[in-house]
Amino acid sequence: MKVKLSDMKLRETGTIQSIKTENLHDMRILEMGFVQGEKITVTGFAPLGDPMEVRILDYSISLRKSDSENILIQTGKQA
Amino acid sequence: MNITVALTGNPNAGKTSLFNLLSGSRERVANYPGITVEKKIGHAQWKDNSFSFYDLPGTYSLSAVSAEEMVTSDFLTGRTGLTADVILFVADSLALARNLYLLTQVAESGKPVIAVLSKTLEARANGKQIDLQKLSRLSGISFIDSAGNPLEVREQIFTAIVNVARQKYKQTVPDFYSKEDAIAIATAQEILQAAGTAMHPAEIFMLLSGEPKTKKEILELWHNHVGLLYPGKWRRQRRSQNKWHNQLDPLNPGKWRRQRRNQNKWHNQLDLLNPSKWHRQRRNQNKWHNQLDPLYPEKRKEVLSALEKIAGQKASQNGYAESVRRRYAWIDSIVEQSVTLDKPDKKTLTSKMDKILMSRIFGPVIFLGIFTVLFEAIYTWSAPLMGLIESGIALLQQGASALLSRLPMFHDLVVDGIIGGAGSVLVFLPQIVILFAFIAVLEESGYLSRASYLTDKFVSWSGLSGKSFIPMLSGFACSIPGIMAARTIPNRTARIATILTVPLVSCASRLPVYMLFISAFIQPVYGNAAAAFTFLLMNSLGALLTLPVAWIIGKKFLQPSPTPFLLEMPDYRIPNLRSVYDRMTEAGRDFLKQAGTIIFIFSIIIWSLSYFPRAQNATAAAQLEQSYLGRAGKFVQPVFAPMDFDWKTTIGIVAAFPARELLVSTLGILYESEATADEFSSLSEKLAAEKSHSPASAMALIVFFALSAQCVATLVTVRQETASLRYALALFFYMTALAWLLSWLTYVTLNAVGLG
């Protein structure tokens, strides 16, 4: 099942499918390790639900909803 | 052998501690013009070799998204005429894969690279074992463990550096580009070479393969960057450098050092070109001079048109994402083989701590607790120290006063101008040092990122991020430490917007003004409750305006920076005392050296304006009235007439330009009362008796003082921290205009509703 990273729930896990790369800002997120096939886990949300904290490539990083919306994740058992 | 070593790595990878370990003597170097990168150079001797270490700013990728990040690729390509013999790469073992990404790019430059693994002890505590030999063998880059006896580690690193510097080998990594892309990159390199510059392959590939928007952004970055490569001021710089060359005895390096100290300005310029190797440096400089074509505008155009030509080319479909994926695929396979986890799903200490510290209920509570303490510290703890400085200054003034009583003018210059001026600088020091101690502890421990994470949503709409929170909060004590604290914001747009709005926050030195006018005009007419309410309102007015103003500044006046809000959440760790101390002393020294001298000069100028011309046998009030300062005050009175301020008040406004609280003492002189900032009941009675202001006019004055940029020290600090006079002037004009406007609105509104 494909979902946006921003729609994922706490402690949910998946692998990265694709990420929008329109500008330098997006490219940098890609270079931080948000590449196709990497495993990603949602580890927390700030009190107002944004930003979210994720674990990827064995490190933790937080990103805003405006960015996590552009990242597609493959979750759950593959059909 | 002289070896220049550049330290690079991700932000917070531990570069600074390695830098401290390796370099004995250290110096801090002026910023590049226009950008605000702290650059440090360290020197060391080991056996027969002398080393210069350049501590480059931390970055995640060589495909820069900001001018600050371009410094690293400048260094690796040598396009500014400055380059390193060996690259020392610091890799954080807690986020190994992501750190190795940058390493693949660094290695691509072909320069010899030595990687140092940092935080290996913490990694081990988390159950992560890294096999260094395997890592080195698989990656083709030699890794050194930073844990262990510091002296041995130092020895090991020096040996490695000397070895690779001797071998002069070319570092190689696998090719991460497709065949056609590799050819396109090579072609681009030729175009750049013809234009007399260079780019790192990763930079070129981003420009080749980016979407149209990306290409445009890169060209914009370069548009500003060529100014650095080919500075318009080069003629003047060269002339002054030559002057300095001739003064230096090239055969006497010992004397050189002493001279250098005297000539800080040239020193800074020279340090950009490597201080330890005088002869070679001079040769380099000449090379650099020759690179500067006298027709620099043409040179700039040539570089830019080369870039545009490259941007016009295309790389393979989805090429950049594919190259990033290939890099990570390579990295993942290396990490998989060389890293073993004891218990794959072991809960780390950090995740346990975050369970409490970042929980939805306790998280904000603990956050508020920590920041209450921080605020208390800068506000209250600094008070005794500031008192001590003030009384020390007063003592000095008394002493000087007694000594110089026979020379009236000299007496006033020394006592009020010089010693008073120095006091006005020194008094900020305790707050700055305390704040930076806190910031260092919070940052090193890993909590600062979490604090930004917790507060981000509250401020993100304005274009700022959670990182602006500490600067804003510090602003309540004093704008100056707040502005300096904005150093922790990596996004340039957000940083400038923060710097330009922190001074709106009501600082401690506004309080005497509020109190004086509230007690003279509001309390007698409307009572205690209204007075307390006004006081509270004025204290929050500026803070309420910060975010809307930041939004306007960011949207209308600054170019949006493409640096995304990506907040690494590092593992918690115990702060290193050495680096906390370094941060404190650095901030204090920066302030004293850079801002301090200018503030000092300004205080003397303002003092002279109030002292001259002299009137015969005049009272202090009459003297002030007819001084240049007094005349200026009377001159601007019409501007403030709509709010019904008389000339005494406008002299006060002009005199308070160096510092707000001077309004009180100036009015004290003009109303011939013995008021000081602490004890102004007699002044407030006088003001009330003369009915110099209606309540509406008094409120208008308070509002004006709450928002205007009446503080030279703030303006000077903004100038220093942004490396641009433009921002300081912008700050002054927008704050003064805003203050006038809201002051007038207050006056009109209060009169309209009948509270005048």
PDB file of C-alpha atoms in Angstrom, chain A residues 11 21-36 38 43-53 55 57-65 67, chain B residues 60-61 63 65 69 94-95 97-98 101 105 128 206 211 213-214 217-218 320-321 324 328 332 360 364 453-454 456-458 460 464-465 562 564-569:
ATOM      1  CA  ARG A  11       5.682   3.562  14.970  1.00  0.00           C
ATOM      2  CA  THR A  21      12.580  16.604  -6.571  1.00  0.00           C
ATOM      3  CA  GLU A  22      11.545  19.924  -8.024  1.00  0.00           C
ATOM      4  CA  ASN A  23      14.013  22.280  -6.405  1.00  0.00           C
ATOM      5  CA  LEU A  24      17.187  22.435  -4.324  1.00  0.00           C
ATOM      6  CA  HIS A  25      15.176  22.104  -1.134  1.00  0.00           C
ATOM      7  CA  ASP A  26      13.743  18.729  -2.253  1.00  0.00           C
ATOM      8  CA  MET A  27      17.115  17.592  -3.576  1.00  0.00           C
ATOM      9  CA  ARG A  28      18.668  18.088  -0.172  1.00  0.00           C
ATOM     10  CA  ILE A  29      16.055  15.897   1.503  1.00  0.00           C
ATOM     11  CA  LEU A  30      16.792  13.227  -1.068  1.00  0.00           C
ATOM     12  CA  GLU A  31      20.500  13.455  -0.291  1.00  0.00           C
ATOM     13  CA  MET A  32      19.865  13.033   3.414  1.00  0.00           C
ATOM     14  CA  GLY A  33      19.009   9.432   2.576  1.00  0.00           C
ATOM     15  CA  PHE A  34      15.386   9.548   1.503  1.00  0.00           C
ATOM     16  CA  VAL A  35      16.123   7.353  -1.492  1.00  0.00           C
ATOM     17  CA  GLN A  36      14.052   4.603  -3.008  1.00  0.00           C
ATOM     18  CA  GLU A  38      15.402   2.706   2.287  1.00  0.00           C
ATOM     19  CA  THR A  43       9.138   7.695  15.800  1.00  0.00           C
ATOM     20  CA  GLY A  44       7.282  10.778  16.994  1.00  0.00           C
ATOM     21  CA  PHE A  45       5.170  13.832  16.476  1.00  0.00           C
ATOM     22  CA  ALA A  46       5.611  17.287  18.002  1.00  0.00           C
ATOM     23  CA  PRO A  47       2.789  18.417  20.326  1.00  0.00           C
ATOM     24  CA  LEU A  48       0.833  20.045  17.514  1.00  0.00           C
ATOM     25  CA  GLY A  49       1.277  17.035  15.229  1.00  0.00           C
ATOM     26  CA  ASP A  50       3.930  18.733  13.113  1.00  0.00           C
ATOM     27  CA  PRO A  51       6.879  18.349  12.555  1.00  0.00           C
ATOM     28  CA  MET A  52       7.256  14.572  12.684  1.00  0.00           C
ATOM     29  CA  GLU A  53      10.291  12.582  13.720  1.00  0.00           C
ATOM     30  CA  ARG A  55      14.211   7.116  11.776  1.00  0.00           C
ATOM     31  CA  LEU A  57      19.495   4.937   7.856  1.00  0.00           C
ATOM     32  CA  ASP A  58      19.930   4.466  11.603  1.00  0.00           C
ATOM     33  CA  TYR A  59      19.575   8.142  12.520  1.00  0.00           C
ATOM     34  CA  SER A  60      16.683  10.332  13.645  1.00  0.00           C
ATOM     35  CA  ILE A  61      15.502  13.418  11.849  1.00  0.00           C
ATOM     36  CA  SER A  62      12.437  15.594  12.014  1.00  0.00           C
ATOM     37  CA  LEU A  63      10.746  17.104   9.043  1.00  0.00           C
ATOM     38  CA  ARG A  64       7.740  19.274   8.421  1.00  0.00           C
ATOM     39  CA  LYS A  65       4.458  18.179   6.971  1.00  0.00           C
ATOM     40  CA  ASP A  67       8.063  18.102   3.154  1.00  0.00           C
TER      41      ASP A  67
ATOM     42  CA  TYR B  60      25.416  17.377   4.361  1.00  0.00           C
ATOM     43  CA  SER B  61      26.264  17.531   0.689  1.00  0.00           C
ATOM     44  CA  SER B  63      25.704  20.237  -3.907  1.00  0.00           C
ATOM     45  CA  VAL B  65      21.973  24.976  -1.226  1.00  0.00           C
ATOM     46  CA  GLU B  69      27.784  25.573   2.095  1.00  0.00           C
ATOM     47  CA  LEU B  94      25.977   7.208  15.118  1.00  0.00           C
ATOM     48  CA  ALA B  95      24.725   8.180  11.646  1.00  0.00           C
ATOM     49  CA  ALA B  97      25.550   5.884   6.331  1.00  0.00           C
ATOM     50  CA  ARG B  98      24.485   9.501   5.993  1.00  0.00           C
ATOM     51  CA  TYR B 101      27.318   9.989   1.650  1.00  0.00           C
ATOM     52  CA  GLN B 105      31.423  13.216  -2.667  1.00  0.00           C
ATOM     53  CA  LYS B 128      26.976  -1.056  17.392  1.00  0.00           C
ATOM     54  CA  MET B 206      23.085  18.882  -9.905  1.00  0.00           C
ATOM     55  CA  GLU B 211      14.573  20.431 -12.872  1.00  0.00           C
ATOM     56  CA  LYS B 213      13.572  25.364 -10.923  1.00  0.00           C
ATOM     57  CA  THR B 214      16.681  23.747  -9.453  1.00  0.00           C
ATOM     58  CA  GLU B 217      18.265  28.348  -7.996  1.00  0.00           C
ATOM     59  CA  ILE B 218      21.820  27.165  -8.596  1.00  0.00           C
ATOM     60  CA  TYR B 320      20.442  12.839  -9.880  1.00  0.00           C
ATOM     61  CA  ALA B 321      18.050  10.705  -7.845  1.00  0.00           C
ATOM     62  CA  VAL B 324      22.097   9.397  -4.997  1.00  0.00           C
ATOM     63  CA  TYR B 328      23.539   4.868  -0.874  1.00  0.00           C
ATOM     64  CA  ASP B 332      24.596   0.305   2.488  1.00  0.00           C
ATOM     65  CA  ARG B 360       3.008  15.209  24.535  1.00  0.00           C
ATOM     66  CA  PRO B 364       6.198  20.955  26.808  1.00  0.00           C
ATOM     67  CA  TYR B 453      11.154  20.515  17.175  1.00  0.00           C
ATOM     68  CA  LEU B 454       8.678  21.285  19.960  1.00  0.00           C
ATOM     69  CA  ASP B 456       8.471  24.786  15.313  1.00  0.00           C
ATOM     70  CA  LYS B 457       4.748  24.656  14.565  1.00  0.00           C
ATOM     71  CA  PHE B 458       4.094  27.803  16.587  1.00  0.00           C
ATOM     72  CA  SER B 460       6.641  28.118  11.096  1.00  0.00           C
ATOM     73  CA  LEU B 464      10.932  31.173  10.855  1.00  0.00           C
ATOM     74  CA  SER B 465      11.542  27.860  12.534  1.00  0.00           C
ATOM     75  CA  PRO B 562      16.238  26.648  -0.195  1.00  0.00           C
ATOM     76  CA  PRO B 564      14.976  22.908   4.262  1.00  0.00           C
ATOM     77  CA  PHE B 565      13.965  22.571   7.877  1.00  0.00           C
ATOM     78  CA  LEU B 566      15.573  19.242   8.490  1.00  0.00           C
ATOM     79  CA  LEU B 567      16.371  18.823  12.081  1.00  0.00           C
ATOM     80  CA  GLU B 568      18.700  16.071  13.038  1.00  0.00           C
ATOM     81  CA  MET B 569      17.774  14.592  16.382  1.00  0.00           C
TER      82      MET B 569
END
